[in-house]
Short mmCIF file of C-alpha atoms in Angstrom, two decimals:
data_model
loop_
_atom_site.label_atom_id
_atom_site.label_comp_id
_atom_site.label_asym_id
_atom_site.label_seq_id
_atom_site.Cartn_x
_atom_site.Cartn_y
_atom_site.Cartn_z
CA MET A 10 17.06 -58.11 14.00
CA LEU A 11 15.49 -55.99 11.79
CA SER A 12 11.91 -56.69 12.27
CA THR A 13 9.11 -57.18 9.73
CA ALA A 14 7.30 -54.12 10.81
CA ALA A 15 10.61 -52.33 11.03
CA LEU A 16 11.38 -53.15 7.15
CA ARG A 17 8.03 -52.23 5.97
CA ALA A 18 8.35 -48.89 7.40
CA HIS A 19 12.10 -48.22 5.72
CA LEU A 20 10.67 -49.36 2.79
CA LEU A 21 8.27 -46.66 2.56
CA ALA A 22 10.71 -44.17 3.93
CA ALA A 23 13.02 -44.77 1.78
CA ARG A 24 10.99 -44.92 -1.32
CA LEU A 25 11.98 -48.32 -2.00
CA ALA A 26 8.62 -49.23 -1.82
CA GLY A 27 5.34 -47.44 -1.97
CA PRO A 28 5.32 -44.07 -4.32
CA VAL A 29 8.88 -45.03 -6.04
CA ALA A 30 11.13 -42.41 -8.26
CA THR A 31 10.32 -44.45 -11.35
CA SER A 32 7.16 -43.03 -13.49
CA ARG A 33 4.28 -44.31 -14.48
CA GLU A 34 4.92 -43.52 -18.34
CA ARG A 35 8.20 -45.39 -18.07
CA SER A 36 6.80 -48.53 -17.03
CA LEU A 37 4.12 -48.67 -19.22
CA ARG A 38 6.52 -47.95 -22.06
CA SER A 39 8.86 -50.54 -20.82
CA TYR A 40 5.41 -53.19 -20.86
CA ARG A 41 4.73 -52.35 -24.29
CA LEU A 42 8.67 -52.70 -25.35
CA PHE A 43 8.52 -55.86 -23.99
CA ALA A 44 4.94 -56.97 -25.46
CA ALA A 45 6.63 -56.16 -28.77
CA ARG A 46 9.71 -58.29 -27.72
CA ASP A 47 12.06 -55.40 -27.99
CA PRO A 48 15.50 -56.78 -26.70
CA ARG A 49 16.52 -53.30 -24.96
CA VAL A 50 13.62 -54.82 -22.30
CA LEU A 51 13.63 -58.34 -22.24
CA LEU A 52 17.13 -58.56 -20.74
CA GLY A 53 17.84 -62.40 -21.82
CA ILE A 54 14.78 -63.29 -21.15
CA GLU A 55 12.97 -65.30 -24.30
CA PRO A 56 9.28 -65.46 -23.45
CA GLU A 57 7.50 -68.56 -24.13
CA HIS A 58 4.33 -66.78 -23.87
CA ASP A 59 3.17 -64.04 -26.47
CA TRP A 60 2.66 -61.47 -23.88
CA SER A 61 0.30 -58.58 -24.61
CA PHE A 62 0.39 -55.19 -22.96
CA PRO A 63 -2.96 -56.03 -20.57
CA GLU A 64 -1.19 -59.34 -19.43
CA LEU A 65 1.76 -57.49 -18.45
CA LEU A 66 0.19 -55.49 -16.36
CA ARG A 67 -1.87 -57.78 -14.78
CA LEU A 68 1.43 -59.71 -14.27
CA MET A 69 3.05 -56.59 -12.75
CA SER A 70 -0.10 -55.79 -10.83
CA ASP A 71 0.26 -58.90 -9.04
CA LYS A 72 3.88 -59.49 -8.43
CA CYS A 73 5.05 -55.84 -8.00
CA GLY A 74 2.18 -53.98 -6.94
CA VAL A 75 1.39 -51.43 -9.84
CA SER A 76 -1.80 -50.20 -10.63
CA ALA A 77 -3.65 -52.60 -13.30
CA ASN A 78 -5.67 -49.59 -14.50
CA PRO A 79 -4.37 -49.16 -17.66
CA ALA A 80 -5.91 -45.55 -17.83
CA LEU A 81 -3.64 -44.63 -15.20
CA THR A 82 -0.99 -43.00 -17.16
CA SER A 83 0.92 -40.30 -15.38
CA GLY A 84 2.67 -39.67 -11.98
CA GLN A 85 4.61 -41.93 -9.99
CA ASP A 86 4.22 -45.87 -10.05
CA VAL A 87 3.58 -47.66 -6.71
CA ILE A 88 5.20 -50.91 -5.56
CA ASP A 89 3.46 -52.99 -3.00
CA PRO A 90 5.96 -53.11 0.25
CA ASP A 91 4.13 -56.62 1.38
CA LEU A 92 4.80 -58.11 -1.81
CA THR A 93 8.52 -56.87 -1.77
CA ILE A 94 8.82 -58.34 1.87
CA ALA A 95 7.25 -61.60 0.86
CA ALA A 96 10.08 -62.12 -2.16
CA LEU A 97 12.85 -60.67 0.17
CA ASP A 98 11.67 -63.85 2.31
CA ALA A 99 11.73 -66.21 -0.59
CA PHE A 100 15.08 -64.62 -1.41
CA ALA A 101 16.40 -65.72 1.86
CA GLU A 102 15.00 -68.75 1.42
CA ARG A 103 17.31 -69.63 -1.56
CA LEU A 104 20.61 -68.12 -0.04
CA ALA A 105 19.61 -70.18 3.04
CA ALA A 106 19.51 -73.39 0.98
CA ALA A 107 22.75 -72.65 -1.22
CA ALA A 108 24.26 -71.97 2.02
CA ALA A 109 23.77 -75.13 3.63
CA VAL A 110 25.40 -77.49 0.84
CA GLY A 111 28.43 -75.02 -0.04
CA ALA A 112 26.79 -73.84 -3.26
CA PRO A 113 28.90 -72.10 -5.90
CA VAL A 114 27.20 -68.89 -6.49
CA LEU A 115 27.88 -65.94 -8.88
CA LEU A 116 26.60 -62.47 -8.28
CA GLY A 117 26.32 -59.62 -10.95
CA THR A 118 24.80 -56.10 -10.98
CA GLY A 119 23.81 -53.72 -13.52
CA HIS A 120 23.19 -51.50 -10.70
CA PRO A 121 26.88 -51.04 -9.32
CA HIS A 122 27.03 -47.55 -8.19
CA ARG A 123 23.74 -48.42 -6.21
CA LEU A 124 23.59 -52.06 -5.38
CA LEU A 125 27.04 -53.09 -5.24
CA GLY A 126 27.09 -52.99 -1.09
CA PHE A 127 23.69 -55.30 -1.09
CA TYR A 128 25.52 -57.97 -3.15
CA ALA A 129 29.07 -57.70 -1.65
CA SER A 130 27.93 -58.27 1.63
CA LEU A 131 25.70 -61.58 0.30
CA ALA A 132 29.00 -62.55 -1.14
CA ALA A 133 31.15 -62.33 1.68
CA ALA A 134 28.09 -64.03 3.63
CA LEU A 135 27.91 -66.63 1.41
CA SER A 136 31.87 -67.36 1.69
CA ALA A 137 32.08 -67.42 4.97
CA VAL A 138 30.05 -70.36 5.30
CA GLY A 139 31.92 -72.36 2.20
CA CYS A 140 30.11 -71.41 -0.90
CA PRO A 141 32.69 -70.35 -3.46
CA VAL A 142 32.11 -67.19 -4.95
CA LEU A 143 32.96 -67.60 -8.69
CA THR A 144 34.44 -64.91 -11.09
CA PRO A 145 34.79 -66.21 -14.21
CA ALA A 146 35.79 -64.07 -17.35
CA GLN A 147 37.91 -61.80 -14.92
CA ASN A 148 38.76 -58.34 -17.16
CA ARG A 149 37.41 -60.48 -20.28
CA CYS A 150 36.67 -57.79 -22.90
CA ILE A 151 33.29 -57.89 -24.32
CA ASP A 152 31.30 -55.45 -27.28
CA ILE A 153 27.95 -54.48 -25.87
CA THR A 154 25.19 -52.52 -27.99
CA THR A 155 24.06 -49.64 -26.24
CA GLN A 156 21.65 -46.43 -27.20
CA PHE A 157 24.85 -44.79 -27.81
CA GLY A 158 26.06 -47.73 -30.43
CA VAL A 159 28.62 -50.83 -29.84
CA ARG A 160 30.51 -50.01 -26.84
CA THR A 161 33.73 -51.95 -25.20
CA TYR A 162 33.69 -53.17 -21.58
CA ASN A 163 35.79 -55.25 -19.44
CA ILE A 164 33.99 -57.79 -17.27
CA VAL A 165 35.12 -57.10 -13.48
CA TYR A 166 34.96 -58.35 -10.02
CA VAL A 167 34.58 -55.95 -7.06
CA ARG A 168 34.32 -57.73 -3.91
CA GLY A 169 33.04 -60.81 -5.51
CA VAL A 170 30.56 -58.97 -7.86
CA ALA A 171 30.59 -58.91 -11.18
CA MET A 172 30.01 -55.79 -13.31
CA VAL A 173 31.09 -54.08 -16.66
CA ARG A 174 33.45 -51.03 -16.72
CA GLU A 175 35.11 -49.08 -19.28
CA PRO A 176 38.32 -50.08 -20.18
CA GLY A 177 41.18 -47.94 -18.52
CA ALA A 178 39.11 -47.25 -15.46
CA ARG A 179 40.99 -47.42 -12.25
CA ASN A 180 39.35 -45.40 -9.47
CA GLU A 181 36.88 -48.16 -7.93
CA ALA A 182 35.56 -45.62 -5.72
CA ARG A 183 35.02 -43.33 -8.49
CA ASP A 184 33.53 -45.74 -10.86
CA PRO A 185 32.80 -48.84 -9.37
CA GLY A 186 31.45 -49.74 -12.90
CA CYS A 187 28.53 -48.97 -15.51
CA HIS A 188 24.80 -49.60 -15.46
CA SER A 189 23.69 -52.20 -17.83
CA HIS A 190 21.10 -54.06 -18.87
CA SER A 191 22.78 -56.51 -21.06
CA PRO A 192 22.24 -60.30 -20.65
CA LEU A 193 25.88 -60.94 -22.74
CA PRO A 194 28.33 -60.61 -19.55
CA ILE A 195 26.55 -63.66 -17.90
CA ARG A 196 26.56 -65.41 -20.96
CA VAL A 197 30.26 -64.68 -21.29
CA ALA A 198 30.89 -65.47 -17.68
CA LEU A 199 29.22 -68.78 -17.75
CA GLY A 200 30.71 -70.05 -21.15
CA CYS A 201 34.60 -69.27 -19.85
CA ALA A 202 33.51 -71.16 -16.72
CA ALA A 203 32.21 -74.20 -18.73
CA ASP A 204 35.25 -73.95 -20.93
CA ARG A 205 37.52 -74.57 -18.45
CA GLY A 206 35.95 -77.53 -17.04
CA GLY A 207 33.67 -75.44 -14.21
CA PRO A 208 32.75 -74.95 -11.54
CA LEU A 209 29.57 -73.67 -12.39
CA PRO A 210 27.21 -71.79 -10.00
CA ARG A 211 24.34 -73.48 -8.47
CA LEU A 212 22.67 -70.08 -8.20
CA VAL A 213 23.21 -67.15 -9.56
CA ILE A 214 22.40 -63.32 -7.91
CA GLY A 215 21.67 -60.41 -9.37
CA ASP A 216 19.53 -57.89 -11.40
CA HIS A 217 19.09 -56.99 -15.43
CA GLY A 218 20.84 -59.24 -17.95
CA TRP A 219 22.43 -60.96 -15.00
CA VAL A 220 19.68 -62.53 -13.56
CA CYS A 221 17.90 -63.00 -16.67
CA GLY A 222 20.53 -64.35 -18.73
CA ALA A 223 21.42 -66.81 -16.23
CA GLY A 224 17.85 -68.17 -15.72
CA GLN A 225 17.34 -68.10 -19.45
CA LEU A 226 20.36 -70.66 -19.62
CA GLY A 227 18.63 -72.77 -16.97
CA PHE A 228 20.55 -71.74 -14.05
CA GLU A 229 18.52 -70.90 -10.98
CA ALA A 230 18.44 -66.89 -10.55
CA ILE A 231 17.30 -64.86 -7.86
CA GLY A 232 17.32 -61.17 -8.00
CA LEU A 233 15.94 -57.58 -7.71
CA ALA A 234 13.87 -55.48 -10.23
CA ASP A 235 12.05 -52.30 -10.33
CA ALA A 236 8.68 -51.19 -11.38
CA ASP A 237 9.60 -50.95 -15.18
CA ASP A 238 11.47 -54.14 -15.56
CA PRO A 239 8.69 -56.81 -16.55
CA ALA A 240 11.75 -59.28 -17.57
CA PRO A 241 12.75 -60.86 -14.44
CA PHE A 242 8.70 -61.23 -13.20
CA VAL A 243 7.97 -62.85 -16.92
CA GLY A 244 10.97 -64.93 -16.24
CA GLN A 245 9.87 -65.68 -12.94
CA ALA A 246 5.92 -66.67 -14.38
CA GLU A 247 7.38 -68.77 -16.74
CA GLY A 248 9.58 -70.60 -14.43
CA ARG A 249 13.14 -69.36 -15.43
CA VAL A 250 13.61 -66.85 -12.56
CA SER A 251 13.44 -68.13 -8.97
CA VAL A 252 12.49 -64.88 -7.00
CA ALA A 253 12.08 -61.36 -8.25
CA VAL A 254 12.23 -58.95 -5.71
CA PRO A 255 9.95 -55.63 -6.41
CA LEU A 256 12.10 -52.49 -5.00
CA ASP A 257 13.37 -49.23 -6.43
CA ASP A 258 16.79 -50.36 -7.69
CA ALA A 259 18.26 -47.06 -8.07
CA VAL A 260 17.95 -45.01 -4.58
CA ARG A 261 20.91 -44.12 -2.33
CA SER A 262 23.21 -47.22 -1.97
CA ALA A 263 22.53 -46.67 2.11
CA TYR A 264 19.42 -47.07 1.84
CA TYR A 265 19.71 -50.92 1.13
CA ARG A 266 21.75 -51.62 4.33
CA PRO A 267 18.43 -52.86 6.16
CA ILE A 268 17.44 -54.78 3.16
CA THR A 269 21.00 -56.86 3.58
CA ARG A 270 20.83 -56.99 7.64
CA TYR A 271 17.04 -58.42 6.92
CA VAL A 272 17.79 -60.78 4.40
CA LEU A 273 21.05 -61.80 5.97
CA ASN A 274 19.13 -62.58 9.23
CA ARG A 275 16.29 -64.37 7.50
CA ALA A 276 19.18 -66.67 5.99
CA CYS A 277 20.87 -67.47 9.17
CA LEU A 278 23.65 -65.53 7.60
CA SER A 279 24.11 -62.77 9.94
CA GLN A 280 28.42 -62.05 10.47
#
């Protein structure tokens, strides 16, 4: 079993925590956009509170570990590895609780190139102990507004993990899916499941719009979030996201394997 000390060392060495690749400028810009309720950074969360920029900065300092000093406006941002580990422990507790009752689960990612392996390992472990891994709206066509205009995508599932992919993409190894922040895919997937009479997930696991969109609709949701994504942490503060784990969500996919082992061991789901 990977020890807490070994995990902490790995987080820092892989730059999953500590000084990360996310720039301070990018994080501060995201906080300002969130304060202005820009849908590009809300990720499906509809805040109950009128979060100001200073309040968001304090929240992200408390939950993620970024500097609370607004005068610090450049350089690389920082994630506190101890906050990451504490959140991973809470994440593992929710996995264990779902596994104990065989709860239906739905997993989805907006970072398939980086995080597919992490979520797919969770899907396999949960399935092995009797949790139905749901795949509603498979191949459903949806239109998502992007910075390049409205684009058409398909909802697909790879190894039990939902994502969006451009129509016609066939090579899963080269094109597992597209980077997306949109909450629309999870809304469509949950709507499709409801229309067909269920089952509905008792737990949604993911990132970006997958976790925030599900939490906003009242489903228990847990996931990963970078320092420039305040929405999951606001969702957690307001009670709509159960666990938001602060870490860099765009490092090499292999760097998430020790995290996978740690979480599965903590949840007593190791195979």
